[in-house]
Amino acid sequence: MLDAAYNRSQTVETDQGKAAGTEAAPIIEIDDLAKRFGSKEVLTGLRLSIRRGETICIIGESGTGKSVTLKHIVGLLRPDRGTVRIGGVDIFAADGQLQEIRKKIGFLFQGAALLNSMTVFDNVALPLREHERPPEAELRKRVLETLELVDMAEAADKMPAELSGGMKKRAGLARAIIRQPEIILYDEPTAGLDPVISSTINDLILNLQEKLGVTSIVVTHDMSSTFRVADRIAMLYQGKIYKSGTPDEFRKSEDPLIRQFIYGESEGPLRRDNH
Amino acid sequence: MTNWVMVAAGAFESACLTAGRALALMGATTTALGHVRRRRVEIVSQTFRASYGSLLVTFLTALFSGMILAFQTGLELLRFGQEASIGYIVAASMCREMGPVMTAIALAGLMGSSYAAELGTMKVSEEIDALEVMSIDPVRYLVMPRVVALVASSLALTVYVDAVGILGGAMVGASSFNVELSIYFRNAQDVLEMKEVWLGLIKAFFFAVSTATIGCTMGLSADQGAEGVGRATQKTVVFSFVFILMLDHLINYLTKVTGIYVGRGV
Ligand SMILES: Nc1ncnc2c1ncn2[C@@H]1O[C@H](COP(=O)(O)OP(=O)(O)OP(=O)(O)O)[C@@H](O)[C@H]1O
Ligand SMILES: [Mg+2]
């Protein structure tokens, strides 16, 4: 059964590849990405292209390599094989270019990764202070506005250690979007948030896309969030993109693997090999 | 047998890797020196932290070093009736050796270890990654200010330690060997040459660069959570101590072979 599903994925993937070719030119192209840690193969030839202005959700089991994939896209990890192109530039070949490319990318870490030695305000202000150096009054205004977007303005003067997990997430999100990047990578933006805040964050993701034309990659386990924000969904399985398609295609899919994942069923092909 | 060889080879490989990283970091820090002005606030606060925070420890180590030196040399000099020379011997030993070495050891224990712990914690909690993603160079932002601050503190503290040590020696000279303070200080002043003080400061410079570089290298290459940070801290202290003494000997040796040997050659 697993094999049947696996074979199908190959055809789905190539169909998708053809479809993508006819659309707008991709802003991010990941080709044949492979990465292992020690003896553990995490990515095994991942291929994905992302069009300018689209929001793509990457879903998949815990531990399949979603965060690892995102880290390759910003050059924090180097692949054993394969390339990542952003705006046509190979980020691993170009020395010096990576710095410039990163200035156009916002990245929300799964664990927020706030600098613990400074307040929320200073954390969010950091990218501005380092790259744009606006006058103090303007800086304050922009930081507080951005914190307002994630409903964190009151916590501006708190230290990260005083925040809950969800608050850290939101502060990290504010830091990721403050310079209005062209591309935003979200690693589980709604994990650990209550439903109300989650929906605020979903709206924020949609807003950024509509108003600023941001290209977003959202890694998430939260299926309601996925169906809310995604233009396209890509499912990561065993180190490759198992299937990518529109939310509707996913919802209607008969594939047991996909059904199991999006409907959260405990019976099915997932985890059979682990347990 | 092969097992033993494998272990040795592994250790050698990791030592080379660490040395390479440290050298690369030193190079990157040198390049980052162009940003000293932009980072001045951070540099000043780090310098304050390193120097003010070490005042008490270095005071005590310096005072007792001076006292011990005066006592031991006093006992020997007494046999020749030369105890008036305690002043010079203590001053020269403090300036040339004890001052810079004691300061460096104190700073390695206090600051080198905390650099490793701080940067190591930042590394394992992805804060360093976050800086990189924001196009903020961790070397410019974190390492360079710490290296500059440690060098500045080390130079200042060395002078302070020299002075405190000489005072400690004076106390012992006066109390145990009946050397009047005025004679002690005149002797120290007359015979001590400025280049002996400079030699000490040159040592202080290299000790500080090595300690700060080791601490930051260990911190930035920490992995595997809290345990990794602990190991980074531990290695920093051990490697710094060894390097301080090795560098000390190397510098002494160089002053001799290059002919700028300081001292009277008695
Ligand atoms: N730096 C690393 N060193 C060694 N192994 C790693 C490293 N980073 C990730 N891994 C391994 O790679 C695999 C994928 O990790 P990753 O964090 O990408 O999972 P994920 O899909 O994001 O899972 P989750 O949904 O739980 O966040 C895991 O098995 C993890 O143990
Ligand atoms: Mg993850």
Coordinates of C-alpha atoms in Angstrom, one line a residue, chain A residues 34-144:
Chain A
A34 CA 19.6 16.2 -0.2
K35 CA 20.8 16.4 3.4
R36 CA 21.8 13.9 5.9
F37 CA 22.8 14.2 9.6
G38 CA 25.2 11.4 10.4
S39 CA 23.5 8.3 9.2
K40 CA 20.1 9.9 9.1
E41 CA 18.9 10.9 5.7
V42 CA 16.5 13.8 6.2
L43 CA 16.1 15.2 2.7
T44 CA 16.5 12.9 -0.3
G45 CA 16.1 15.0 -3.4
L46 CA 13.5 17.5 -2.6
R47 CA 12.2 19.5 -5.5
L48 CA 9.8 22.5 -5.2
S49 CA 9.3 25.7 -7.0
I50 CA 7.5 28.7 -5.5
R51 CA 5.9 31.4 -7.6
R52 CA 6.2 35.1 -6.7
G53 CA 3.3 36.2 -4.5
E54 CA 1.9 32.8 -3.6
T55 CA 1.5 31.3 -0.2
I56 CA 2.6 27.7 0.0
C57 CA 2.0 25.6 3.1
I58 CA 4.4 22.8 3.7
I59 CA 2.9 20.0 5.8
G60 CA 4.3 16.7 7.0
E61 CA 4.9 14.6 10.0
S62 CA 6.9 15.8 12.9
G63 CA 10.6 15.2 12.2
T64 CA 10.4 14.8 8.4
G65 CA 12.6 17.8 7.7
K66 CA 10.3 20.8 7.3
S67 CA 12.4 23.0 9.5
V68 CA 15.5 21.6 7.8
T69 CA 14.1 22.6 4.4
L70 CA 13.4 26.2 5.5
K71 CA 16.9 26.5 6.9
H72 CA 18.3 25.5 3.5
I73 CA 16.3 28.2 1.8
V74 CA 18.0 30.9 3.9
G75 CA 21.4 29.2 3.7
L76 CA 21.7 28.3 7.4
L77 CA 22.3 24.7 6.4
R78 CA 24.3 23.6 3.4
P79 CA 22.9 20.7 1.4
D80 CA 24.9 17.6 0.6
R81 CA 23.5 17.8 -2.9
G82 CA 21.2 20.1 -4.9
T83 CA 20.5 23.8 -5.2
V84 CA 18.3 26.5 -4.0
R85 CA 17.8 29.5 -6.3
I86 CA 16.2 32.7 -5.1
G87 CA 15.4 35.1 -7.9
G88 CA 17.5 33.0 -10.2
V89 CA 20.6 33.2 -7.9
D90 CA 22.1 30.0 -6.5
I91 CA 22.4 30.9 -2.9
F92 CA 25.2 28.4 -2.1
A93 CA 27.3 29.3 -5.1
A94 CA 27.2 33.0 -4.8
D95 CA 29.5 34.3 -2.1
G96 CA 28.5 37.7 -0.8
Q97 CA 25.1 37.5 -2.5
L98 CA 23.6 35.5 0.3
Q99 CA 23.8 38.5 2.6
E100 CA 21.9 40.6 0.1
I101 CA 19.3 37.9 -0.5
R102 CA 18.8 37.5 3.2
K103 CA 17.9 41.1 3.6
K104 CA 14.8 40.5 1.5
I105 CA 13.7 37.5 3.5
G106 CA 11.9 37.4 6.8
F107 CA 12.3 34.2 8.9
L108 CA 10.2 33.1 11.8
F109 CA 12.0 30.4 13.7
Q110 CA 10.1 27.5 15.2
G111 CA 11.4 28.5 18.6
A112 CA 11.2 32.2 17.8
A113 CA 15.0 32.6 18.5
L114 CA 14.6 36.0 20.1
L115 CA 17.8 37.5 21.5
N116 CA 17.4 36.8 25.2
S117 CA 19.6 39.7 26.3
M118 CA 17.3 42.4 25.0
T119 CA 13.7 43.5 25.3
V120 CA 11.0 42.6 22.8
F121 CA 11.1 46.1 21.5
D122 CA 14.9 46.0 20.9
N123 CA 14.6 42.6 19.3
V124 CA 12.0 43.9 16.8
A125 CA 14.0 47.1 16.3
L126 CA 17.3 45.2 15.7
P127 CA 16.9 44.7 11.9
L128 CA 16.0 48.3 11.5
R129 CA 18.9 49.5 13.6
E130 CA 21.3 47.4 11.8
H131 CA 20.3 48.0 8.2
E132 CA 18.2 51.2 7.9
R133 CA 19.0 53.2 10.9
P134 CA 15.9 55.5 10.8
P135 CA 15.6 58.4 13.3
E136 CA 14.6 57.2 16.7
A137 CA 11.1 58.6 16.5
E138 CA 10.4 56.8 13.3
L139 CA 12.0 53.6 14.6
R140 CA 9.7 53.7 17.6
K141 CA 6.7 54.2 15.5
R142 CA 7.5 51.4 13.1
V143 CA 8.3 48.9 15.9
L144 CA 5.2 49.6 17.9

